[in-house]
Amino acid sequence: MHGYASDNFFRGPKVYFAFGALAIGAASALRAMVVLPPMAGHVDAAALSAGAIYAALIFLYERWGWRWLSTLKNLNGTWAGEITSSHNGGARVPCVMRVRQRWTRMAIELETEQSRSRTTMAALYEEQPGDIGLKYEYVCEPRNLAAQTMQTHRGVCTMAIAEGTDGLRLSGDYFTGRGRETRGEVTLHRISRDFLGFGAALKREN
């Protein structure tokens, strides 16, 4: 996983300050209820308790808490759809995308029959009125049995996030850099909160 940028309120410094205040308050309450043993070197046991509580809060929020205690879009799961590329005259190619997301980290993989790509950086923007989306840079590698014309290349994809009748949808466009120099469109919808393999995802989609 790599870090990702976001303009969401719940990714700002105020969240860290809030956790710090909670940790200090909890440590103070613990000190009032329990006699903490003296620490070597005159280390304040209450301060250590506050640090431990703060670390635990951050860990729990990073892994799970943000899903219920923030407005950050949760994109976790398997998505299926198709790519329409300028390569091969605009042919439509089935694709599967898997998103693994935490509070501050994310990893996106996108697969087709010919290639597999993974993200190197990403941004989730939500605070612009009418403009909620995901933007990421990726590295795409051809599969072993892919056409000889395919080669490893980089690209950028920008997709809007919208609510559909069957849940969240992603749609947008991409372009690739040197070595490929193509462009196209991507449309996806989430088919599972679990992480499905390429074949299993296409089978469920069909």
Coordinates of N, CA and C in Angstrom, one line a residue:
M1 N 0.8 -1.2 0.0 CA 0.0 0.0 0.0 C 0.9 1.3 0.0
H2 N 0.3 2.3 -0.5 CA 1.0 3.6 -0.5 C 0.1 4.7 0.1
G3 N 0.6 5.8 0.5 CA -0.2 6.9 1.0 C -1.1 7.5 -0.2
Y4 N -2.1 8.1 0.2 CA -2.9 8.8 -0.8 C -3.4 10.2 -0.2
A5 N -3.5 11.2 -1.1 CA -4.0 12.5 -0.7 C -5.5 12.6 -0.6
S6 N -6.0 13.4 0.2 CA -7.4 13.6 0.3 C -7.7 15.0 0.9
D7 N -8.7 15.7 0.4 CA -9.2 17.0 0.9 C -10.3 16.8 1.9
N8 N -10.6 15.6 2.3 CA -11.7 15.3 3.3 C -11.3 15.8 4.6
F9 N -12.3 16.4 5.3 CA -12.1 17.0 6.7 C -11.5 16.0 7.6
F10 N -11.9 14.7 7.5 CA -11.4 13.7 8.5 C -10.0 13.2 8.1
R11 N -9.4 13.8 7.2 CA -8.0 13.5 7.0 C -7.1 14.7 7.4
G12 N -7.7 15.7 8.0 CA -6.9 16.9 8.4 C -6.3 16.7 9.8
P13 N -5.5 17.7 10.2 CA -4.8 17.6 11.5 C -5.7 17.7 12.7
K14 N -6.9 18.2 12.5 CA -7.9 18.2 13.7 C -8.2 16.8 14.2
V15 N -8.1 15.8 13.3 CA -8.4 14.5 13.8 C -7.3 14.0 14.7
Y16 N -6.0 14.3 14.4 CA -4.9 13.9 15.3 C -5.0 14.7 16.6
F17 N -5.4 16.0 16.6 CA -5.5 16.7 17.8 C -6.6 16.1 18.7
A18 N -7.7 15.7 18.0 CA -8.8 15.1 18.8 C -8.4 13.8 19.4
F19 N -7.6 13.0 18.7 CA -7.1 11.7 19.3 C -6.2 12.0 20.5
G20 N -5.4 13.1 20.3 CA -4.4 13.4 21.4 C -5.2 13.8 22.6
A21 N -6.2 14.7 22.4 CA -7.0 15.1 23.6 C -7.7 13.9 24.3
L22 N -8.2 13.0 23.5 CA -8.9 11.8 24.0 C -7.9 10.9 24.8
A23 N -6.7 10.8 24.2 CA -5.6 10.0 24.9 C -5.2 10.6 26.2
I24 N -5.1 11.9 26.3 CA -4.7 12.6 27.5 C -5.8 12.5 28.5
G25 N -7.0 12.7 28.1 CA -8.2 12.6 29.0 C -8.3 11.2 29.6
A26 N -8.1 10.2 28.7 CA -8.2 8.8 29.2 C -7.1 8.4 30.1
A27 N -5.9 8.9 29.8 CA -4.8 8.6 30.7 C -5.0 9.3 32.1
S28 N -5.5 10.5 32.1 CA -5.8 11.2 33.3 C -6.8 10.5 34.2
A29 N -7.9 10.0 33.5 CA -8.9 9.2 34.2 C -8.4 8.0 34.8
L30 N -7.5 7.3 34.0 CA -6.9 6.1 34.4 C -6.0 6.3 35.7
R31 N -5.3 7.5 35.6 CA -4.4 7.8 36.8 C -5.2 8.1 38.0
A32 N -6.4 8.6 37.8 CA -7.3 9.0 39.0 C -7.9 7.7 39.6
M33 N -8.1 6.7 38.8 CA -8.7 5.5 39.2 C -7.7 4.4 39.7
V34 N -6.5 4.4 39.1 CA -5.6 3.4 39.4 C -4.2 4.0 39.8
V35 N -3.6 3.4 40.8 CA -2.3 3.9 41.2 C -1.3 3.3 40.2
L36 N -0.7 4.2 39.4 CA 0.3 3.7 38.4 C 1.6 3.5 39.1
P37 N 2.3 2.4 38.8 CA 3.6 2.1 39.5 C 4.7 3.1 39.0
P38 N 5.6 3.4 39.9 CA 6.7 4.3 39.5 C 7.5 3.7 38.4
M39 N 8.0 4.6 37.5 CA 8.8 4.1 36.3 C 10.3 4.4 36.6
A40 N 11.1 3.7 36.0 CA 12.6 3.9 36.1 C 12.9 5.2 35.5
G41 N 13.9 5.9 36.1 CA 14.4 7.2 35.5 C 13.4 8.3 35.6
H42 N 12.4 8.2 36.6 CA 11.5 9.2 36.8 C 10.6 9.5 35.6
V43 N 10.3 8.5 34.8 CA 9.4 8.7 33.6 C 8.0 8.7 34.1
D44 N 7.2 9.7 33.6 CA 5.8 9.8 34.0 C 5.0 8.7 33.4
A45 N 4.5 7.8 34.3 CA 3.7 6.7 33.8 C 2.4 7.1 33.1
A46 N 1.8 8.3 33.5 CA 0.6 8.8 32.9 C 0.9 9.2 31.5
A47 N 2.1 9.8 31.3 CA 2.5 10.2 29.9 C 2.7 9.0 29.0
L48 N 3.3 8.0 29.5 CA 3.4 6.7 28.8 C 2.1 6.1 28.4
S49 N 1.2 6.2 29.4 CA -0.2 5.7 29.2 C -0.9 6.5 28.1
A50 N -0.7 7.8 28.1 CA -1.3 8.6 27.1 C -0.8 8.3 25.7
G51 N 0.5 8.1 25.6 CA 1.2 7.7 24.4 C 0.7 6.4 23.8
A52 N 0.5 5.4 24.7 CA 0.1 4.1 24.3 C -1.4 4.2 23.9
I53 N -2.2 4.9 24.6 CA -3.6 5.1 24.2 C -3.7 5.8 22.8
Y54 N -2.9 6.8 22.6 CA -2.9 7.6 21.4 C -2.5 6.6 20.2
A55 N -1.5 5.8 20.4 CA -1.1 4.9 19.3 C -2.2 3.9 19.0
A56 N -2.8 3.4 20.1 CA -3.9 2.4 19.9 C -5.1 3.0 19.1
L57 N -5.4 4.3 19.5 CA -6.5 5.0 18.8 C -6.2 5.1 17.3
I58 N -5.0 5.6 17.0 CA -4.6 5.8 15.6 C -4.6 4.5 14.8
F59 N -4.1 3.4 15.5 CA -4.1 2.1 14.8 C -5.5 1.6 14.5
L60 N -6.4 1.7 15.5 CA -7.7 1.2 15.3 C -8.5 2.1 14.2
Y61 N -8.3 3.4 14.2 CA -8.9 4.3 13.3 C -8.4 4.0 11.9
E62 N -7.1 3.8 11.8 CA -6.4 3.6 10.5 C -7.0 2.3 9.8
R63 N -7.2 1.3 10.6 CA -7.6 0.0 10.0 C -9.1 0.0 9.8
W64 N -9.9 0.3 10.8 CA -11.3 0.1 10.8 C -12.2 1.3 11.1
G65 N -11.8 2.1 12.1 CA -12.7 3.2 12.6 C -13.1 4.2 11.6
W66 N -12.2 4.6 10.6 CA -12.6 5.6 9.6 C -13.8 5.2 8.8
R67 N -14.1 3.9 8.7 CA -15.2 3.5 7.8 C -16.5 3.9 8.4
W68 N -16.6 4.1 9.7 CA -17.8 4.4 10.4 C -17.8 5.8 11.0
L69 N -16.6 6.3 11.3 CA -16.5 7.6 12.0 C -15.9 8.7 11.1
S70 N -16.1 8.6 9.8 CA -15.7 9.7 8.9 C -16.6 9.7 7.7
T71 N -16.5 10.7 6.9 CA -17.3 10.8 5.6 C -16.4 10.4 4.4
L72 N -15.2 9.9 4.7 CA -14.3 9.5 3.6 C -14.9 8.4 2.8
K73 N -14.9 8.5 1.5 CA -15.5 7.4 0.6 C -14.7 6.1 0.8
N74 N -15.5 5.1 1.1 CA -14.9 3.7 1.3 C -15.0 3.0 -0.1
L75 N -13.9 2.8 -0.7 CA -13.8 2.2 -2.1 C -13.4 0.7 -2.0
N76 N -13.2 0.2 -0.8 CA -12.7 -1.2 -0.7 C -13.6 -2.2 -1.4
G77 N -12.9 -3.2 -2.0 CA -13.7 -4.2 -2.7 C -13.3 -4.5 -4.1
T78 N -14.1 -5.3 -4.8 CA -13.8 -5.6 -6.2 C -14.8 -4.9 -7.1
W79 N -14.3 -4.3 -8.2 CA -15.1 -3.6 -9.1 C -14.9 -4.3 -10.5
A80 N -16.0 -4.2 -11.3 CA -15.9 -4.8 -12.6 C -16.5 -3.8 -13.6
G81 N -16.0 -3.9 -14.8 CA -16.5 -3.0 -15.9 C -15.7 -3.2 -17.2
E82 N -15.5 -2.1 -17.9 CA -14.8 -2.3 -19.2 C -14.0 -1.0 -19.5
I83 N -13.0 -1.2 -20.3 CA -12.1 -0.2 -20.8 C -12.4 0.0 -22.3
T84 N -12.5 1.2 -22.7 CA -12.6 1.5 -24.1 C -11.4 2.3 -24.5
S85 N -10.5 1.7 -25.3 CA -9.2 2.2 -25.6 C -9.1 2.7 -27.0
S86 N -8.2 3.7 -27.2 CA -7.9 4.2 -28.6 C -7.1 3.1 -29.3
H87 N -6.5 2.2 -28.6 CA -5.8 1.1 -29.2 C -6.8 0.1 -29.9
N88 N -6.5 -0.4 -31.0 CA -7.4 -1.4 -31.7 C -8.7 -0.8 -32.0
G89 N -8.8 0.4 -32.4 CA -10.0 1.0 -32.9 C -11.1 1.2 -31.9
G90 N -10.8 1.4 -30.7 CA -11.8 1.6 -29.7 C -12.5 0.4 -29.2
A91 N -11.7 -0.7 -29.2 CA -12.3 -2.0 -28.7 C -12.6 -1.9 -27.2
R92 N -13.7 -2.6 -26.8 CA -14.1 -2.6 -25.4 C -13.5 -3.9 -24.7
V93 N -12.8 -3.7 -23.6 CA -12.1 -4.7 -22.9 C -12.6 -4.9 -21.5
P94 N -13.1 -6.1 -21.1 CA -13.5 -6.3 -19.7 C -12.4 -6.1 -18.8
C95 N -12.6 -5.6 -17.6 CA -11.6 -5.3 -16.6 C -12.1 -5.5 -15.2
V96 N -11.2 -5.8 -14.3 CA -11.5 -6.0 -12.9 C -10.6 -5.2 -12.1
M97 N -11.1 -4.4 -11.1 CA -10.3 -3.6 -10.3 C -10.5 -4.0 -8.8
R98 N -9.4 -4.1 -8.1 CA -9.5 -4.3 -6.6 C -8.9 -3.2 -5.9
V99 N -9.6 -2.7 -4.9 CA -9.2 -1.5 -4.1 C -9.0 -2.0 -2.7
R100 N -7.8 -1.8 -2.1 CA -7.6 -2.0 -0.7 C -7.3 -0.6 -0.1
Q101 N -8.1 -0.2 0.8 CA -8.0 1.2 1.4 C -8.1 1.2 2.9
R102 N -7.3 2.0 3.5 CA -7.3 2.4 4.9 C -7.5 3.9 5.0
W103 N -7.3 4.4 6.2 CA -7.5 5.8 6.4 C -6.5 6.6 5.7
T104 N -5.3 6.2 5.7 CA -4.2 7.0 5.0 C -3.5 6.3 3.9
R105 N -3.8 5.0 3.7 CA -3.1 4.2 2.7 C -4.1 3.5 1.7
M106 N -3.6 3.2 0.5 CA -4.4 2.6 -0.5 C -3.6 1.9 -1.5
A107 N -4.2 0.9 -2.1 CA -3.5 0.1 -3.2 C -4.6 -0.3 -4.2
I108 N -4.4 0.0 -5.5 CA -5.4 -0.3 -6.5 C -4.7 -1.2 -7.5
E109 N -5.4 -2.3 -7.9 CA -4.9 -3.2 -8.9 C -6.0 -3.3 -10.0
L110 N -5.6 -3.2 -11.2 CA -6.6 -3.4 -12.3 C -6.1 -4.4 -13.3
E111 N -7.0 -5.4 -13.6 CA -6.6 -6.5 -14.5 C -7.4 -6.6 -15.7
T112 N -6.8 -7.0 -16.8 CA -7.5 -7.4 -18.0 C -6.9 -8.7 -18.5
E113 N -7.4 -9.3 -19.5 CA -6.8 -10.6 -20.0 C -5.4 -10.4 -20.4
Q114 N -5.0 -9.2 -20.8 CA -3.7 -8.9 -21.4 C -2.7 -8.3 -20.4
S115 N -3.2 -7.7 -19.4 CA -2.3 -6.9 -18.5 C -2.7 -6.8 -17.1
R116 N -1.8 -6.3 -16.3 CA -2.1 -6.1 -14.9 C -1.4 -4.8 -14.5
S117 N -2.2 -3.9 -13.8 CA -1.6 -2.6 -13.4 C -1.7 -2.4 -11.9
R118 N -0.9 -1.6 -11.3 CA -0.9 -1.3 -9.9 C -0.6 0.2 -9.7
T119 N -1.2 0.8 -8.7 CA -1.0 2.2 -8.5 C 0.3 2.5 -7.8
T120 N 0.9 3.7 -8.0 CA 2.1 4.2 -7.4 C 1.7 5.4 -6.5
M121 N 0.6 6.1 -6.8 CA 0.2 7.2 -6.0 C -1.3 7.4 -6.3
A122 N -2.0 8.1 -5.4 CA -3.4 8.3 -5.6 C -3.9 9.5 -4.8
A123 N -5.1 10.1 -5.2 CA -5.7 11.2 -4.5 C -7.2 11.0 -4.6
L124 N -7.9 11.2 -3.5 CA -9.3 11.1 -3.4 C -9.9 12.4 -3.0
Y125 N -10.5 13.1 -4.0 CA -11.0 14.4 -3.7 C -12.5 14.5 -3.6
E126 N -13.0 15.2 -2.6 CA -14.4 15.1 -2.3 C -15.0 16.5 -2.0
E127 N -14.2 17.5 -1.7 CA -14.7 18.7 -1.2 C -15.1 19.8 -2.2
Q128 N -14.9 19.5 -3.5 CA -15.3 20.4 -4.6 C -16.8 20.1 -4.9
P129 N -17.7 21.1 -4.9 CA -19.1 20.8 -5.1 C -19.3 20.1 -6.5
G130 N -20.0 19.0 -6.5 CA -20.3 18.3 -7.7 C -19.1 17.6 -8.3
D131 N -18.0 17.6 -7.6 CA -16.8 17.0 -8.2 C -16.2 16.0 -7.2
I132 N -16.6 14.8 -7.1 CA -16.1 13.8 -6.2 C -15.4 12.7 -7.1
G133 N -14.2 12.5 -6.8 CA -13.5 11.5 -7.7 C -12.2 10.9 -7.1
L134 N -11.6 10.1 -8.0 CA -10.4 9.4 -7.6 C -9.4 9.6 -8.8
K135 N -8.2 10.0 -8.5 CA -7.1 10.1 -9.5 C -5.9 9.4 -9.0
Y136 N -5.3 8.6 -10.0 CA -4.1 7.9 -9.6 C -3.2 7.7 -10.8
E137 N -1.9 7.4 -10.4 CA -0.9 7.1 -11.4 C -0.6 5.6 -11.2
Y138 N -0.3 4.9 -12.3 CA -0.1 3.5 -12.3 C 1.0 3.0 -13.2
V139 N 1.4 1.8 -12.9 CA 2.4 1.1 -13.8 C 1.7 -0.1 -14.3
C140 N 1.7 -0.3 -15.6 CA 1.0 -1.5 -16.2 C 2.0 -2.4 -16.8
E141 N 1.8 -3.7 -16.5 CA 2.7 -4.7 -17.1 C 1.9 -5.7 -17.8
P142 N 2.4 -6.1 -19.0 CA 1.7 -7.2 -19.8 C 1.8 -8.5 -19.2
R143 N 0.8 -9.4 -19.4 CA 0.9 -10.8 -18.9 C 1.9 -11.5 -19.8
N144 N 2.3 -12.7 -19.3 CA 3.2 -13.5 -20.1 C 2.8 -13.8 -21.5
L145 N 1.5 -14.1 -21.7 CA 1.0 -14.5 -23.0 C 0.3 -13.3 -23.7
A146 N 0.6 -12.1 -23.3 CA 0.1 -10.9 -24.0 C 0.7 -10.7 -25.4
A147 N 0.1 -9.9 -26.2 CA 0.6 -9.6 -27.5 C 2.0 -9.0 -27.4
Q148 N 2.8 -9.3 -28.4 CA 4.2 -8.8 -28.4 C 4.3 -7.3 -28.4
T149 N 3.2 -6.6 -28.9 CA 3.2 -5.2 -29.0 C 3.1 -4.5 -27.7
M150 N 2.6 -5.2 -26.7 CA 2.4 -4.6 -25.3 C 3.8 -4.6 -24.6
Q151 N 4.0 -3.5 -23.8 CA 5.2 -3.4 -23.0 C 4.8 -2.6 -21.8
T152 N 5.7 -2.7 -20.8 CA 5.4 -2.0 -19.5 C 5.4 -0.5 -19.7
H153 N 4.4 0.2 -19.1 CA 4.3 1.6 -19.3 C 3.6 2.2 -18.1
R154 N 3.7 3.5 -18.0 CA 3.0 4.3 -16.9 C 1.8 5.0 -17.5
G155 N 0.9 5.3 -16.6 CA -0.3 6.1 -17.0 C -1.0 6.8 -15.9
V156 N -2.0 7.6 -16.2 CA -2.7 8.4 -15.2 C -4.2 8.2 -15.5
C157 N -5.0 7.9 -14.5 CA -6.4 7.7 -14.6 C -7.2 8.6 -13.7
T158 N -8.2 9.3 -14.2 CA -9.1 10.2 -13.4 C -10.5 9.7 -13.5
M159 N -11.1 9.4 -12.4 CA -12.5 8.9 -12.4 C -13.4 9.6 -11.4
A160 N -14.6 9.9 -11.9 CA -15.6 10.4 -11.0 C -16.3 9.3 -10.2
I161 N -16.7 9.6 -9.0 CA -17.4 8.7 -8.1 C -18.9 9.1 -8.0
A162 N -19.8 8.2 -8.3 CA -21.2 8.5 -8.3 C -22.0 7.4 -7.7
E163 N -23.1 7.7 -7.1 CA -24.0 6.7 -6.6 C -25.0 6.2 -7.7
G164 N -25.0 4.9 -8.0 CA -25.9 4.4 -8.9 C -27.0 3.6 -8.2
T165 N -27.9 3.0 -9.0 CA -29.0 2.3 -8.4 C -28.5 1.0 -7.7
D166 N -27.3 0.5 -8.1 CA -26.7 -0.7 -7.5 C -25.5 -0.4 -6.7
G167 N -25.3 0.9 -6.3 CA -24.2 1.2 -5.4 C -23.3 2.2 -6.1
L168 N -22.0 2.3 -5.6 CA -21.1 3.2 -6.2 C -20.6 2.8 -7.6
R169 N -20.4 3.9 -8.4 CA -19.8 3.7 -9.7 C -18.6 4.6 -9.9
L170 N -17.7 4.1 -10.7 CA -16.5 4.9 -11.1 C -16.5 5.0 -12.6
S171 N -16.3 6.2 -13.1 CA -16.2 6.4 -14.6 C -15.3 7.6 -14.9
G172 N -14.5 7.4 -15.9 CA -13.6 8.5 -16.3 C -12.7 8.1 -17.4
D173 N -11.5 8.7 -17.5 CA -10.6 8.4 -18.6 C -9.2 8.3 -18.1
Y174 N -8.4 7.8 -19.0 CA -7.0 7.6 -18.7 C -6.1 7.9 -19.9
F175 N -4.8 8.1 -19.7 CA -3.9 8.2 -20.8 C -2.6 7.6 -20.3
T176 N -1.8 7.1 -21.3 CA -0.6 6.4 -21.0 C 0.6 7.2 -21.5
G177 N 1.8 6.9 -20.9 CA 3.0 7.7 -21.3 C 3.8 7.0 -22.4
R178 N 5.1 7.3 -22.4 CA 6.0 6.8 -23.4 C 6.0 5.3 -23.4
G179 N 6.0 4.7 -24.6 CA 6.0 3.3 -24.7 C 4.6 2.7 -25.0
R180 N 3.6 3.6 -24.9 CA 2.2 3.1 -25.2 C 1.5 4.2 -25.9
E181 N 1.4 5.4 -25.2 CA 0.8 6.6 -25.8 C -0.6 6.3 -26.3
T182 N -1.5 5.8 -25.5 CA -2.9 5.6 -25.8 C -3.7 6.3 -24.8
R183 N -5.0 6.4 -25.1 CA -6.0 7.0 -24.1 C -7.3 6.2 -24.2
G184 N -8.1 6.4 -23.3 CA -9.4 5.7 -23.3 C -10.3 6.1 -22.1
E185 N -11.4 5.3 -22.0 CA -12.3 5.5 -20.9 C -12.5 4.3 -20.1
V186 N -12.9 4.5 -18.8 CA -13.1 3.3 -17.9 C -14.4 3.5 -17.2
T187 N -15.2 2.5 -17.1 CA -16.4 2.5 -16.4 C -16.4 1.2 -15.5
L188 N -16.7 1.4 -14.2 CA -16.7 0.3 -13.2 C -17.8 0.5 -12.2
H189 N -18.3 -0.7 -11.7 CA -19.2 -0.6 -10.6 C -18.8 -1.7 -9.6
R190 N -19.0 -1.5 -8.3 CA -18.5 -2.4 -7.3 C -19.4 -3.7 -7.3
I191 N -18.8 -4.8 -7.3 CA -19.6 -6.1 -7.3 C -19.5 -6.9 -6.0
S192 N -18.5 -6.5 -5.2 CA -18.3 -7.2 -3.9 C -17.4 -6.4 -3.0
R193 N -17.7 -6.5 -1.7 CA -16.8 -5.9 -0.7 C -15.6 -6.8 -0.5
D194 N -15.6 -8.0 -1.0 CA -14.5 -8.9 -0.9 C -13.5 -8.7 -2.0
F195 N -12.3 -9.3 -1.9 CA -11.3 -9.2 -3.0 C -11.4 -10.5 -3.8
L196 N -12.0 -10.4 -5.0 CA -12.1 -11.5 -5.9 C -11.0 -11.6 -7.0
G197 N -10.7 -12.8 -7.4 CA -9.8 -12.9 -8.5 C -10.4 -12.5 -9.8
F198 N -9.6 -12.4 -10.8 CA -10.0 -11.9 -12.1 C -11.1 -12.8 -12.7
G199 N -10.9 -14.1 -12.7 CA -11.9 -15.0 -13.3 C -13.2 -15.0 -12.5
A200 N -13.1 -15.1 -11.2 CA -14.3 -15.1 -10.3 C -15.1 -13.8 -10.4
A201 N -14.4 -12.7 -10.6 CA -15.1 -11.4 -10.7 C -15.9 -11.3 -12.0
L202 N -15.2 -11.8 -13.1 CA -15.9 -11.8 -14.4 C -17.1 -12.7 -14.4
K203 N -16.9 -13.9 -13.8 CA -18.0 -14.8 -13.7 C -19.2 -14.2 -12.9
R204 N -18.9 -13.5 -11.8 CA -20.0 -12.9 -11.1 C -20.7 -11.8 -11.9
E205 N -19.8 -11.0 -12.6 CA -20.4 -9.9 -13.4 C -21.3 -10.4 -14.5
N206 N -21.0 -11.6 -15.1 CA -21.8 -12.1 -16.2 C -22.9 -13.0 -15.6

